[in-house]
């Protein structure tokens, strides 16, 4: 059996804003379950047949805003393999999301990065080769 990530569980301030970002980037993702518990807390599973994101409604504000790549423990970004990185870029840009892509020009992959409304960074990568050695190449610099 090959190991794969089955889901990620994320606490967000605004579930509907998170759903909007995710569905804009990944239109094949659908709501699997949307529950509001008796205590008013809400959780949503959004994904496709292979993977989903569990979104939980935050009940508190953090002491300080999260800064990806700021040196503190935490998730810097989630990376999703997509068929067309340019199409993801166009959809997110048209919807007004903030791009965080750093220059990258690799012969075997294209990557775009965007921030959601909460400042979380998301990566979308399109592989241009089916060869594992090329897809996982770290010798050729991203320019």
PDB file of C-alpha atoms in Angstrom:
ATOM      1  CA  UNK A   1       0.000   0.000   0.000  1.00  0.00           C
ATOM      2  CA  UNK A   2       1.195   3.490  -0.826  1.00  0.00           C
ATOM      3  CA  UNK A   3       0.757   6.063   1.911  1.00  0.00           C
ATOM      4  CA  UNK A   4      -1.224   9.167   0.997  1.00  0.00           C
ATOM      5  CA  UNK A   5      -2.699  12.080   2.882  1.00  0.00           C
ATOM      6  CA  UNK A   6      -6.396  11.397   3.318  1.00  0.00           C
ATOM      7  CA  UNK A   7      -7.420  14.738   4.854  1.00  0.00           C
ATOM      8  CA  UNK A   8      -6.197  17.810   6.677  1.00  0.00           C
ATOM      9  CA  UNK A   9      -8.093  19.424   9.553  1.00  0.00           C
ATOM     10  CA  UNK A  10      -7.940  23.215   9.694  1.00  0.00           C
ATOM     11  CA  UNK A  11      -9.508  25.691  12.103  1.00  0.00           C
ATOM     12  CA  UNK A  12     -10.611  28.877  10.341  1.00  0.00           C
ATOM     13  CA  UNK A  13     -12.281  32.130  11.370  1.00  0.00           C
ATOM     14  CA  UNK A  14     -14.747  32.148   8.470  1.00  0.00           C
ATOM     15  CA  UNK A  15     -15.777  28.778   7.061  1.00  0.00           C
ATOM     16  CA  UNK A  16     -17.745  30.295   4.180  1.00  0.00           C
ATOM     17  CA  UNK A  17     -14.754  32.403   3.089  1.00  0.00           C
ATOM     18  CA  UNK A  18     -12.537  29.297   3.268  1.00  0.00           C
ATOM     19  CA  UNK A  19     -15.039  27.333   1.171  1.00  0.00           C
ATOM     20  CA  UNK A  20     -15.120  30.128  -1.415  1.00  0.00           C
ATOM     21  CA  UNK A  21     -11.317  30.165  -1.710  1.00  0.00           C
ATOM     22  CA  UNK A  22     -11.058  26.370  -1.919  1.00  0.00           C
ATOM     23  CA  UNK A  23     -13.844  26.031  -4.493  1.00  0.00           C
ATOM     24  CA  UNK A  24     -12.330  28.816  -6.606  1.00  0.00           C
ATOM     25  CA  UNK A  25      -8.938  27.114  -6.632  1.00  0.00           C
ATOM     26  CA  UNK A  26     -10.197  23.528  -6.761  1.00  0.00           C
ATOM     27  CA  UNK A  27     -13.595  23.403  -8.506  1.00  0.00           C
ATOM     28  CA  UNK A  28     -13.741  19.608  -8.218  1.00  0.00           C
ATOM     29  CA  UNK A  29     -14.041  19.972  -4.423  1.00  0.00           C
ATOM     30  CA  UNK A  30     -17.605  19.688  -3.127  1.00  0.00           C
ATOM     31  CA  UNK A  31     -19.160  19.925   0.308  1.00  0.00           C
ATOM     32  CA  UNK A  32     -19.274  16.403   1.751  1.00  0.00           C
ATOM     33  CA  UNK A  33     -20.798  17.426   5.058  1.00  0.00           C
ATOM     34  CA  UNK A  34     -21.788  20.741   6.697  1.00  0.00           C
ATOM     35  CA  UNK A  35     -22.823  20.481  10.351  1.00  0.00           C
ATOM     36  CA  UNK A  36     -23.713  23.021  12.997  1.00  0.00           C
ATOM     37  CA  UNK A  37     -23.567  21.362  16.406  1.00  0.00           C
ATOM     38  CA  UNK A  38     -25.997  22.039  19.265  1.00  0.00           C
ATOM     39  CA  UNK A  39     -23.440  24.394  20.825  1.00  0.00           C
ATOM     40  CA  UNK A  40     -23.373  26.484  17.604  1.00  0.00           C
ATOM     41  CA  UNK A  41     -19.970  25.278  16.461  1.00  0.00           C
ATOM     42  CA  UNK A  42     -19.722  24.425  12.779  1.00  0.00           C
ATOM     43  CA  UNK A  43     -17.577  22.023  10.804  1.00  0.00           C
ATOM     44  CA  UNK A  44     -17.439  21.243   7.101  1.00  0.00           C
ATOM     45  CA  UNK A  45     -15.784  18.529   5.049  1.00  0.00           C
ATOM     46  CA  UNK A  46     -14.957  19.746   1.529  1.00  0.00           C
ATOM     47  CA  UNK A  47     -13.112  17.655  -1.024  1.00  0.00           C
ATOM     48  CA  UNK A  48     -13.241  15.168  -3.846  1.00  0.00           C
ATOM     49  CA  UNK A  49     -13.309  11.361  -3.870  1.00  0.00           C
ATOM     50  CA  UNK A  50      -9.636  11.101  -2.898  1.00  0.00           C
ATOM     51  CA  UNK A  51      -8.993  13.849  -0.342  1.00  0.00           C
ATOM     52  CA  UNK A  52     -10.806  16.373   1.787  1.00  0.00           C
ATOM     53  CA  UNK A  53     -10.263  19.303   4.094  1.00  0.00           C
ATOM     54  CA  UNK A  54     -12.021  19.328   7.446  1.00  0.00           C
ATOM     55  CA  UNK A  55     -12.803  22.943   8.312  1.00  0.00           C
ATOM     56  CA  UNK A  56     -13.654  23.826  11.894  1.00  0.00           C
ATOM     57  CA  UNK A  57     -15.049  27.177  13.014  1.00  0.00           C
ATOM     58  CA  UNK A  58     -12.650  29.003  15.338  1.00  0.00           C
ATOM     59  CA  UNK A  59     -14.033  29.864  18.752  1.00  0.00           C
ATOM     60  CA  UNK A  60     -11.154  32.163  19.799  1.00  0.00           C
ATOM     61  CA  UNK A  61      -8.853  34.681  18.209  1.00  0.00           C
ATOM     62  CA  UNK A  62      -5.138  33.861  18.347  1.00  0.00           C
ATOM     63  CA  UNK A  63      -2.881  35.987  20.540  1.00  0.00           C
ATOM     64  CA  UNK A  64      -1.094  37.117  17.375  1.00  0.00           C
ATOM     65  CA  UNK A  65      -1.744  36.763  13.654  1.00  0.00           C
ATOM     66  CA  UNK A  66      -0.164  33.743  11.958  1.00  0.00           C
ATOM     67  CA  UNK A  67       2.715  34.550   9.628  1.00  0.00           C
ATOM     68  CA  UNK A  68       3.651  31.680   7.287  1.00  0.00           C
ATOM     69  CA  UNK A  69       7.430  31.227   7.061  1.00  0.00           C
ATOM     70  CA  UNK A  70       7.844  33.435  10.142  1.00  0.00           C
ATOM     71  CA  UNK A  71      10.014  30.898  11.964  1.00  0.00           C
ATOM     72  CA  UNK A  72       7.377  29.798  14.464  1.00  0.00           C
ATOM     73  CA  UNK A  73       5.985  26.254  14.502  1.00  0.00           C
ATOM     74  CA  UNK A  74       2.991  25.745  12.263  1.00  0.00           C
ATOM     75  CA  UNK A  75       1.954  24.904   8.722  1.00  0.00           C
ATOM     76  CA  UNK A  76       3.482  27.243   6.138  1.00  0.00           C
ATOM     77  CA  UNK A  77       1.306  26.047   3.263  1.00  0.00           C
ATOM     78  CA  UNK A  78      -0.614  23.097   1.864  1.00  0.00           C
ATOM     79  CA  UNK A  79       0.376  22.014  -1.631  1.00  0.00           C
ATOM     80  CA  UNK A  80      -2.120  20.608  -4.114  1.00  0.00           C
ATOM     81  CA  UNK A  81      -1.285  18.934  -7.406  1.00  0.00           C
ATOM     82  CA  UNK A  82      -3.449  20.392 -10.165  1.00  0.00           C
ATOM     83  CA  UNK A  83      -3.801  19.745 -13.888  1.00  0.00           C
ATOM     84  CA  UNK A  84      -3.456  23.400 -14.916  1.00  0.00           C
ATOM     85  CA  UNK A  85      -1.629  25.843 -12.633  1.00  0.00           C
ATOM     86  CA  UNK A  86      -2.294  28.728 -15.028  1.00  0.00           C
ATOM     87  CA  UNK A  87      -6.044  28.128 -14.785  1.00  0.00           C
ATOM     88  CA  UNK A  88      -5.880  28.081 -10.963  1.00  0.00           C
ATOM     89  CA  UNK A  89      -3.881  31.309 -11.105  1.00  0.00           C
ATOM     90  CA  UNK A  90      -6.433  32.957 -13.397  1.00  0.00           C
ATOM     91  CA  UNK A  91      -9.416  31.922 -11.239  1.00  0.00           C
ATOM     92  CA  UNK A  92      -7.861  33.081  -7.971  1.00  0.00           C
ATOM     93  CA  UNK A  93      -6.561  36.316  -9.460  1.00  0.00           C
ATOM     94  CA  UNK A  94      -9.961  37.094 -11.014  1.00  0.00           C
ATOM     95  CA  UNK A  95     -11.605  36.491  -7.630  1.00  0.00           C
ATOM     96  CA  UNK A  96      -9.260  39.035  -6.039  1.00  0.00           C
ATOM     97  CA  UNK A  97      -7.084  36.760  -3.921  1.00  0.00           C
ATOM     98  CA  UNK A  98      -3.541  37.873  -3.100  1.00  0.00           C
ATOM     99  CA  UNK A  99      -0.791  36.081  -4.999  1.00  0.00           C
ATOM    100  CA  UNK A 100       2.311  35.048  -3.067  1.00  0.00           C
ATOM    101  CA  UNK A 101       4.109  33.206  -5.879  1.00  0.00           C
ATOM    102  CA  UNK A 102       7.846  33.600  -5.872  1.00  0.00           C
ATOM    103  CA  UNK A 103       9.673  33.305  -9.188  1.00  0.00           C
ATOM    104  CA  UNK A 104       9.865  29.693 -10.269  1.00  0.00           C
ATOM    105  CA  UNK A 105      10.609  28.421 -13.726  1.00  0.00           C
ATOM    106  CA  UNK A 106      11.355  24.729 -13.635  1.00  0.00           C
ATOM    107  CA  UNK A 107      11.271  22.507 -16.734  1.00  0.00           C
ATOM    108  CA  UNK A 108       9.200  19.795 -15.000  1.00  0.00           C
ATOM    109  CA  UNK A 109       6.728  21.739 -12.852  1.00  0.00           C
ATOM    110  CA  UNK A 110       4.798  25.009 -12.565  1.00  0.00           C
ATOM    111  CA  UNK A 111       3.829  26.362  -9.147  1.00  0.00           C
ATOM    112  CA  UNK A 112       1.572  29.193  -8.049  1.00  0.00           C
ATOM    113  CA  UNK A 113       0.915  30.363  -4.509  1.00  0.00           C
ATOM    114  CA  UNK A 114      -1.982  32.415  -3.144  1.00  0.00           C
ATOM    115  CA  UNK A 115      -3.131  33.669   0.236  1.00  0.00           C
ATOM    116  CA  UNK A 116      -6.685  33.110   1.371  1.00  0.00           C
ATOM    117  CA  UNK A 117      -8.609  35.822   3.241  1.00  0.00           C
ATOM    118  CA  UNK A 118      -7.095  34.717   6.556  1.00  0.00           C
ATOM    119  CA  UNK A 119      -3.508  34.995   5.305  1.00  0.00           C
ATOM    120  CA  UNK A 120      -2.907  31.261   4.886  1.00  0.00           C
ATOM    121  CA  UNK A 121      -0.594  30.418   1.997  1.00  0.00           C
ATOM    122  CA  UNK A 122      -1.634  27.719  -0.512  1.00  0.00           C
ATOM    123  CA  UNK A 123       0.510  26.114  -3.222  1.00  0.00           C
ATOM    124  CA  UNK A 124      -0.799  24.666  -6.489  1.00  0.00           C
ATOM    125  CA  UNK A 125       1.681  22.629  -8.531  1.00  0.00           C
ATOM    126  CA  UNK A 126       1.332  21.253 -12.048  1.00  0.00           C
ATOM    127  CA  UNK A 127       3.811  18.573 -13.034  1.00  0.00           C
ATOM    128  CA  UNK A 128       4.992  18.630 -16.631  1.00  0.00           C
ATOM    129  CA  UNK A 129       6.518  15.144 -16.571  1.00  0.00           C
ATOM    130  CA  UNK A 130       5.351  11.691 -15.564  1.00  0.00           C
ATOM    131  CA  UNK A 131       8.917  10.663 -14.734  1.00  0.00           C
ATOM    132  CA  UNK A 132       9.444  10.567 -10.960  1.00  0.00           C
ATOM    133  CA  UNK A 133      13.061  11.717 -11.182  1.00  0.00           C
ATOM    134  CA  UNK A 134      12.056  14.792 -13.159  1.00  0.00           C
ATOM    135  CA  UNK A 135       9.019  15.605 -11.026  1.00  0.00           C
ATOM    136  CA  UNK A 136      11.153  15.413  -7.884  1.00  0.00           C
ATOM    137  CA  UNK A 137      14.177  17.185  -9.342  1.00  0.00           C
ATOM    138  CA  UNK A 138      15.887  19.502  -6.866  1.00  0.00           C
ATOM    139  CA  UNK A 139      19.113  19.996  -8.825  1.00  0.00           C
ATOM    140  CA  UNK A 140      17.737  22.371 -11.444  1.00  0.00           C
ATOM    141  CA  UNK A 141      17.129  25.729  -9.819  1.00  0.00           C
ATOM    142  CA  UNK A 142      13.745  27.414  -9.862  1.00  0.00           C
ATOM    143  CA  UNK A 143      14.426  30.720 -11.585  1.00  0.00           C
TER     144      UNK A 143
END
